[in-house]
Amino acid sequence: MYAPQEDTALLSAALADEPLAPGAAVLDVGTGSGALALAAARRGARVTAVDVSRRAVCAARLNALRAGLAVRVLRGNLFEPVRGRSFDLVLANPPYVPAPGAHRPPRGAARAWDAGGDGRLVLDRICHEAPGMLRPGGVLLLVQSALSDPGRTVDCLRSAGLKAAVTQRRRIAFGPVLRTRVEWLRERGLLSPDESEEELVVIRAERPV
């Protein structure tokens, strides 16, 4: 299960800035502990949260119960549990860390961060599938690393007919996962020799009315 970290905080700040009508339908995909789902529920939204991890689903349900908030938490792979539904707001904090051995699918806890050789194993699926989950005027808020090409995400979402742009940025010190991959990332040209921080970005994409 993925505990809330800097990317969760950055996406939470973007959520706080987003207008959200009472009763709005919100989807938190890859919910982890449920932090973002709970933040949306506190604003009166009708929230559905999804995660592929059994531990994450249990944790999110327990956290919602402790907070006295109504959040429907489902187990499944990305959008599969909510096929046929649409939402006013979709929140996504997917795995986005480039990983060696990209021919092997991530297993165990690494599913929460490893995302193939270019970090886009899940991002590309979101770009392809999320536009169809949004109601007219609906918004996708997504957080990712600059290492996994935010420009490509923006271009993909625009190609799907959404108005998309990077709206927030934050530089943070390398976490424990990236610290073990610095040399590999430099060999691939994803990090310069003097870089010691990672940039996180929030991308906002809106479906035209």
PDB file of C-alpha atoms in Angstrom:
ATOM      1  CA  MET A   1       0.000   0.000   0.000  1.00  0.00           C
ATOM      2  CA  TYR A   2       1.226   3.505  -0.857  1.00  0.00           C
ATOM      3  CA  ALA A   3       1.324   5.824   2.163  1.00  0.00           C
ATOM      4  CA  PRO A   4       0.636   9.543   1.524  1.00  0.00           C
ATOM      5  CA  GLN A   5       3.777  11.410   0.456  1.00  0.00           C
ATOM      6  CA  GLU A   6       4.704  14.627  -1.357  1.00  0.00           C
ATOM      7  CA  ASP A   7       2.800  13.689  -4.503  1.00  0.00           C
ATOM      8  CA  THR A   8      -0.360  13.094  -2.452  1.00  0.00           C
ATOM      9  CA  ALA A   9       0.075  16.507  -0.817  1.00  0.00           C
ATOM     10  CA  LEU A  10       0.553  18.210  -4.177  1.00  0.00           C
ATOM     11  CA  LEU A  11      -2.549  16.573  -5.654  1.00  0.00           C
ATOM     12  CA  SER A  12      -4.486  17.379  -2.483  1.00  0.00           C
ATOM     13  CA  ALA A  13      -3.591  21.056  -2.931  1.00  0.00           C
ATOM     14  CA  ALA A  14      -4.856  20.915  -6.519  1.00  0.00           C
ATOM     15  CA  LEU A  15      -8.067  19.296  -5.286  1.00  0.00           C
ATOM     16  CA  ALA A  16      -8.524  22.084  -2.737  1.00  0.00           C
ATOM     17  CA  ASP A  17      -8.301  24.649  -5.548  1.00  0.00           C
ATOM     18  CA  GLU A  18     -10.839  22.812  -7.713  1.00  0.00           C
ATOM     19  CA  PRO A  19     -14.508  23.951  -7.587  1.00  0.00           C
ATOM     20  CA  LEU A  20     -16.581  20.983  -6.432  1.00  0.00           C
ATOM     21  CA  ALA A  21     -20.358  21.116  -6.212  1.00  0.00           C
ATOM     22  CA  PRO A  22     -22.077  19.293  -3.313  1.00  0.00           C
ATOM     23  CA  GLY A  23     -22.977  15.798  -4.451  1.00  0.00           C
ATOM     24  CA  ALA A  24     -20.460  15.824  -7.309  1.00  0.00           C
ATOM     25  CA  ALA A  25     -19.412  12.348  -8.442  1.00  0.00           C
ATOM     26  CA  VAL A  26     -15.695  11.847  -7.737  1.00  0.00           C
ATOM     27  CA  LEU A  27     -13.450   8.904  -8.587  1.00  0.00           C
ATOM     28  CA  ASP A  28     -10.112   8.397  -6.827  1.00  0.00           C
ATOM     29  CA  VAL A  29      -8.223   5.803  -8.855  1.00  0.00           C
ATOM     30  CA  GLY A  30      -5.232   4.187  -7.164  1.00  0.00           C
ATOM     31  CA  THR A  31      -6.506   5.453  -3.828  1.00  0.00           C
ATOM     32  CA  GLY A  32      -3.866   3.890  -1.560  1.00  0.00           C
ATOM     33  CA  SER A  33      -4.762   4.863   1.998  1.00  0.00           C
ATOM     34  CA  GLY A  34      -7.741   6.867   0.732  1.00  0.00           C
ATOM     35  CA  ALA A  35      -6.362  10.293   1.655  1.00  0.00           C
ATOM     36  CA  LEU A  36      -7.623  12.028  -1.488  1.00  0.00           C
ATOM     37  CA  ALA A  37     -10.958  10.217  -1.450  1.00  0.00           C
ATOM     38  CA  LEU A  38     -11.536  11.393   2.107  1.00  0.00           C
ATOM     39  CA  ALA A  39     -10.580  14.967   1.219  1.00  0.00           C
ATOM     40  CA  ALA A  40     -13.201  14.962  -1.544  1.00  0.00           C
ATOM     41  CA  ALA A  41     -15.821  13.369   0.719  1.00  0.00           C
ATOM     42  CA  ARG A  42     -15.277  16.077   3.324  1.00  0.00           C
ATOM     43  CA  ARG A  43     -16.402  18.574   0.688  1.00  0.00           C
ATOM     44  CA  GLY A  44     -19.708  16.780   0.232  1.00  0.00           C
ATOM     45  CA  ALA A  45     -18.838  14.799  -2.896  1.00  0.00           C
ATOM     46  CA  ARG A  46     -20.097  11.292  -3.631  1.00  0.00           C
ATOM     47  CA  VAL A  47     -16.807   9.439  -3.772  1.00  0.00           C
ATOM     48  CA  THR A  48     -15.789   6.114  -5.261  1.00  0.00           C
ATOM     49  CA  ALA A  49     -12.228   4.922  -4.648  1.00  0.00           C
ATOM     50  CA  VAL A  50     -10.430   2.113  -6.487  1.00  0.00           C
ATOM     51  CA  ASP A  51      -7.183   0.253  -5.861  1.00  0.00           C
ATOM     52  CA  VAL A  52      -5.721  -3.018  -7.094  1.00  0.00           C
ATOM     53  CA  SER A  53      -4.180  -3.778  -3.677  1.00  0.00           C
ATOM     54  CA  ARG A  54      -6.269  -5.645  -1.110  1.00  0.00           C
ATOM     55  CA  ARG A  55      -4.343  -3.967   1.695  1.00  0.00           C
ATOM     56  CA  ALA A  56      -5.035  -0.528   0.229  1.00  0.00           C
ATOM     57  CA  VAL A  57      -8.752  -1.275  -0.125  1.00  0.00           C
ATOM     58  CA  CYS A  58      -8.934  -2.414   3.512  1.00  0.00           C
ATOM     59  CA  ALA A  59      -6.976   0.622   4.702  1.00  0.00           C
ATOM     60  CA  ALA A  60      -9.112   3.080   2.720  1.00  0.00           C
ATOM     61  CA  ARG A  61     -12.322   1.518   4.029  1.00  0.00           C
ATOM     62  CA  LEU A  62     -11.050   1.631   7.595  1.00  0.00           C
ATOM     63  CA  ASN A  63      -9.888   5.242   7.263  1.00  0.00           C
ATOM     64  CA  ALA A  64     -13.271   6.278   5.852  1.00  0.00           C
ATOM     65  CA  LEU A  65     -15.034   4.496   8.715  1.00  0.00           C
ATOM     66  CA  ARG A  66     -12.823   6.184  11.303  1.00  0.00           C
ATOM     67  CA  ALA A  67     -13.471   9.579   9.699  1.00  0.00           C
ATOM     68  CA  GLY A  68     -17.218   8.980   9.542  1.00  0.00           C
ATOM     69  CA  LEU A  69     -17.250   9.573   5.780  1.00  0.00           C
ATOM     70  CA  ALA A  70     -19.192   7.719   3.097  1.00  0.00           C
ATOM     71  CA  VAL A  71     -16.664   6.479   0.539  1.00  0.00           C
ATOM     72  CA  ARG A  72     -17.316   3.469  -1.669  1.00  0.00           C
ATOM     73  CA  VAL A  73     -14.024   1.578  -1.994  1.00  0.00           C
ATOM     74  CA  LEU A  74     -13.668  -1.057  -4.715  1.00  0.00           C
ATOM     75  CA  ARG A  75     -10.848  -3.426  -5.592  1.00  0.00           C
ATOM     76  CA  GLY A  76      -9.805  -3.623  -9.211  1.00  0.00           C
ATOM     77  CA  ASN A  77      -7.362  -2.624 -11.921  1.00  0.00           C
ATOM     78  CA  LEU A  78      -7.671   1.078 -12.730  1.00  0.00           C
ATOM     79  CA  PHE A  79     -11.117   1.830 -14.221  1.00  0.00           C
ATOM     80  CA  GLU A  80     -12.377  -1.750 -14.497  1.00  0.00           C
ATOM     81  CA  PRO A  81     -14.654  -1.635 -11.401  1.00  0.00           C
ATOM     82  CA  VAL A  82     -16.455   1.501 -12.642  1.00  0.00           C
ATOM     83  CA  ARG A  83     -16.971   0.717 -16.329  1.00  0.00           C
ATOM     84  CA  GLY A  84     -20.095   2.398 -17.671  1.00  0.00           C
ATOM     85  CA  ARG A  85     -20.052   5.176 -15.072  1.00  0.00           C
ATOM     86  CA  SER A  86     -19.004   8.793 -15.485  1.00  0.00           C
ATOM     87  CA  PHE A  87     -17.686  11.369 -13.037  1.00  0.00           C
ATOM     88  CA  ASP A  88     -17.413  15.091 -12.447  1.00  0.00           C
ATOM     89  CA  LEU A  89     -13.863  14.703 -11.134  1.00  0.00           C
ATOM     90  CA  VAL A  90     -11.267  11.949 -11.486  1.00  0.00           C
ATOM     91  CA  LEU A  91      -8.204  11.970  -9.221  1.00  0.00           C
ATOM     92  CA  ALA A  92      -5.165   9.883 -10.163  1.00  0.00           C
ATOM     93  CA  ASN A  93      -1.863   9.322  -8.394  1.00  0.00           C
ATOM     94  CA  PRO A  94      -0.640   6.373 -10.476  1.00  0.00           C
ATOM     95  CA  PRO A  95       2.695   4.543 -10.478  1.00  0.00           C
ATOM     96  CA  TYR A  96       5.083   6.709 -12.534  1.00  0.00           C
ATOM     97  CA  VAL A  97       8.658   5.833 -11.538  1.00  0.00           C
ATOM     98  CA  PRO A  98      10.826   4.496 -14.401  1.00  0.00           C
ATOM     99  CA  ALA A  99      12.096   1.051 -13.477  1.00  0.00           C
ATOM    100  CA  PRO A 100      14.859  -1.257 -14.698  1.00  0.00           C
ATOM    101  CA  GLY A 101      13.780  -4.681 -15.880  1.00  0.00           C
ATOM    102  CA  ALA A 102      10.753  -3.254 -17.650  1.00  0.00           C
ATOM    103  CA  HIS A 103       9.999  -6.638 -19.237  1.00  0.00           C
ATOM    104  CA  ARG A 104       8.906  -7.877 -15.796  1.00  0.00           C
ATOM    105  CA  PRO A 105       5.586  -6.602 -14.431  1.00  0.00           C
ATOM    106  CA  PRO A 106       5.926  -5.008 -10.977  1.00  0.00           C
ATOM    107  CA  ARG A 107       4.923  -7.170  -8.034  1.00  0.00           C
ATOM    108  CA  GLY A 108       4.035  -6.613  -4.405  1.00  0.00           C
ATOM    109  CA  ALA A 109       4.567  -3.149  -2.955  1.00  0.00           C
ATOM    110  CA  ALA A 110       6.453  -2.037  -6.094  1.00  0.00           C
ATOM    111  CA  ARG A 111       3.134  -1.932  -7.963  1.00  0.00           C
ATOM    112  CA  ALA A 112       2.538   1.382  -6.202  1.00  0.00           C
ATOM    113  CA  TRP A 113       5.492   3.119  -7.888  1.00  0.00           C
ATOM    114  CA  ASP A 114       7.214   1.046 -10.631  1.00  0.00           C
ATOM    115  CA  ALA A 115       5.824   1.835 -14.085  1.00  0.00           C
ATOM    116  CA  GLY A 116       8.017   0.293 -16.782  1.00  0.00           C
ATOM    117  CA  GLY A 117      11.190   1.558 -18.402  1.00  0.00           C
ATOM    118  CA  ASP A 118       9.750   4.985 -19.249  1.00  0.00           C
ATOM    119  CA  GLY A 119       7.440   5.336 -16.239  1.00  0.00           C
ATOM    120  CA  ARG A 120       4.345   5.346 -18.436  1.00  0.00           C
ATOM    121  CA  LEU A 121       2.944   1.845 -17.962  1.00  0.00           C
ATOM    122  CA  VAL A 122      -0.161   3.203 -16.199  1.00  0.00           C
ATOM    123  CA  LEU A 123      -0.040   6.831 -17.343  1.00  0.00           C
ATOM    124  CA  ASP A 124      -0.705   5.886 -20.955  1.00  0.00           C
ATOM    125  CA  ARG A 125      -3.706   3.805 -19.918  1.00  0.00           C
ATOM    126  CA  ILE A 126      -5.101   6.741 -17.955  1.00  0.00           C
ATOM    127  CA  CYS A 127      -4.613   9.065 -20.913  1.00  0.00           C
ATOM    128  CA  HIS A 128      -6.497   6.611 -23.107  1.00  0.00           C
ATOM    129  CA  GLU A 129      -9.314   5.679 -20.712  1.00  0.00           C
ATOM    130  CA  ALA A 130      -9.923   8.673 -18.419  1.00  0.00           C
ATOM    131  CA  PRO A 131     -11.497  10.962 -21.051  1.00  0.00           C
ATOM    132  CA  GLY A 132     -14.342   8.471 -21.439  1.00  0.00           C
ATOM    133  CA  MET A 133     -14.962   8.530 -17.676  1.00  0.00           C
ATOM    134  CA  LEU A 134     -15.586  12.288 -17.547  1.00  0.00           C
ATOM    135  CA  ARG A 135     -18.949  13.981 -17.812  1.00  0.00           C
ATOM    136  CA  PRO A 136     -19.173  17.162 -19.920  1.00  0.00           C
ATOM    137  CA  GLY A 137     -17.272  19.777 -17.932  1.00  0.00           C
ATOM    138  CA  GLY A 138     -15.619  17.005 -15.907  1.00  0.00           C
ATOM    139  CA  VAL A 139     -12.003  17.300 -14.772  1.00  0.00           C
ATOM    140  CA  LEU A 140      -9.073  14.930 -14.418  1.00  0.00           C
ATOM    141  CA  LEU A 141      -6.389  15.847 -11.871  1.00  0.00           C
ATOM    142  CA  LEU A 142      -3.277  13.702 -12.218  1.00  0.00           C
ATOM    143  CA  VAL A 143       0.110  13.840 -10.493  1.00  0.00           C
ATOM    144  CA  GLN A 144       3.313  12.438 -11.987  1.00  0.00           C
ATOM    145  CA  SER A 145       7.059  12.886 -12.090  1.00  0.00           C
ATOM    146  CA  ALA A 146       8.871  14.959 -14.681  1.00  0.00           C
ATOM    147  CA  LEU A 147      10.918  11.789 -15.251  1.00  0.00           C
ATOM    148  CA  SER A 148       7.894  10.192 -16.943  1.00  0.00           C
ATOM    149  CA  ASP A 149       7.310  12.955 -19.517  1.00  0.00           C
ATOM    150  CA  PRO A 150       4.441  15.266 -18.490  1.00  0.00           C
ATOM    151  CA  GLY A 151       4.475  16.803 -21.985  1.00  0.00           C
ATOM    152  CA  ARG A 152       3.489  13.454 -23.440  1.00  0.00           C
ATOM    153  CA  THR A 153       0.626  13.197 -20.949  1.00  0.00           C
ATOM    154  CA  VAL A 154      -0.642  16.661 -21.860  1.00  0.00           C
ATOM    155  CA  ASP A 155      -0.394  15.896 -25.583  1.00  0.00           C
ATOM    156  CA  CYS A 156      -2.230  12.586 -25.193  1.00  0.00           C
ATOM    157  CA  LEU A 157      -5.056  14.185 -23.216  1.00  0.00           C
ATOM    158  CA  ARG A 158      -5.372  17.013 -25.721  1.00  0.00           C
ATOM    159  CA  SER A 159      -5.494  14.490 -28.535  1.00  0.00           C
ATOM    160  CA  ALA A 160      -8.432  12.883 -26.725  1.00  0.00           C
ATOM    161  CA  GLY A 161     -10.288  16.200 -26.867  1.00  0.00           C
ATOM    162  CA  LEU A 162      -9.560  17.510 -23.375  1.00  0.00           C
ATOM    163  CA  LYS A 163      -8.190  20.922 -22.414  1.00  0.00           C
ATOM    164  CA  ALA A 164      -5.014  19.940 -20.585  1.00  0.00           C
ATOM    165  CA  ALA A 165      -2.093  21.742 -18.954  1.00  0.00           C
ATOM    166  CA  VAL A 166       0.409  21.458 -16.118  1.00  0.00           C
ATOM    167  CA  THR A 167      -1.033  23.550 -13.280  1.00  0.00           C
ATOM    168  CA  GLN A 168       1.297  22.869 -10.333  1.00  0.00           C
ATOM    169  CA  ARG A 169       4.954  21.961  -9.883  1.00  0.00           C
ATOM    170  CA  ARG A 170       7.060  21.037  -6.874  1.00  0.00           C
ATOM    171  CA  ARG A 171      10.679  19.951  -6.534  1.00  0.00           C
ATOM    172  CA  ILE A 172      11.483  17.392  -3.846  1.00  0.00           C
ATOM    173  CA  ALA A 173      14.541  15.481  -2.676  1.00  0.00           C
ATOM    174  CA  PHE A 174      14.943  12.002  -4.109  1.00  0.00           C
ATOM    175  CA  GLY A 175      13.015   9.403  -2.145  1.00  0.00           C
ATOM    176  CA  PRO A 176      14.378   5.962  -1.256  1.00  0.00           C
ATOM    177  CA  VAL A 177      13.308   4.380  -4.561  1.00  0.00           C
ATOM    178  CA  LEU A 178      14.921   7.011  -6.787  1.00  0.00           C
ATOM    179  CA  ARG A 179      18.082   7.075  -4.694  1.00  0.00           C
ATOM    180  CA  THR A 180      18.706   3.444  -5.630  1.00  0.00           C
ATOM    181  CA  ARG A 181      18.235   4.256  -9.352  1.00  0.00           C
ATOM    182  CA  VAL A 182      20.196   7.468  -9.796  1.00  0.00           C
ATOM    183  CA  GLU A 183      22.972   5.918 -11.879  1.00  0.00           C
ATOM    184  CA  TRP A 184      20.521   3.982 -14.046  1.00  0.00           C
ATOM    185  CA  LEU A 185      18.418   7.122 -14.627  1.00  0.00           C
ATOM    186  CA  ARG A 186      21.552   9.076 -15.591  1.00  0.00           C
ATOM    187  CA  GLU A 187      22.637   6.357 -17.994  1.00  0.00           C
ATOM    188  CA  ARG A 188      19.227   6.607 -19.673  1.00  0.00           C
ATOM    189  CA  GLY A 189      19.504  10.397 -19.904  1.00  0.00           C
ATOM    190  CA  LEU A 190      16.554  10.984 -17.577  1.00  0.00           C
ATOM    191  CA  LEU A 191      18.750  12.745 -15.004  1.00  0.00           C
ATOM    192  CA  SER A 192      21.638  15.119 -15.542  1.00  0.00           C
ATOM    193  CA  PRO A 193      24.868  14.501 -13.574  1.00  0.00           C
ATOM    194  CA  ASP A 194      24.175  17.381 -11.171  1.00  0.00           C
ATOM    195  CA  GLU A 195      20.473  16.759 -10.503  1.00  0.00           C
ATOM    196  CA  SER A 196      19.609  15.816  -6.920  1.00  0.00           C
ATOM    197  CA  GLU A 197      15.883  16.591  -6.892  1.00  0.00           C
ATOM    198  CA  GLU A 198      12.796  15.265  -8.616  1.00  0.00           C
ATOM    199  CA  GLU A 199      10.095  17.517 -10.045  1.00  0.00           C
ATOM    200  CA  LEU A 200       6.475  16.548  -9.476  1.00  0.00           C
ATOM    201  CA  VAL A 201       3.694  18.067 -11.553  1.00  0.00           C
ATOM    202  CA  VAL A 202      -0.096  18.139 -11.470  1.00  0.00           C
ATOM    203  CA  ILE A 203      -1.863  17.984 -14.821  1.00  0.00           C
ATOM    204  CA  ARG A 204      -5.426  19.286 -15.065  1.00  0.00           C
ATOM    205  CA  ALA A 205      -7.516  18.119 -17.999  1.00  0.00           C
ATOM    206  CA  GLU A 206     -11.120  19.209 -18.603  1.00  0.00           C
ATOM    207  CA  ARG A 207     -13.707  17.753 -20.944  1.00  0.00           C
ATOM    208  CA  PRO A 208     -15.467  20.568 -22.848  1.00  0.00           C
ATOM    209  CA  VAL A 209     -19.161  21.059 -22.132  1.00  0.00           C
TER     210      VAL A 209
END
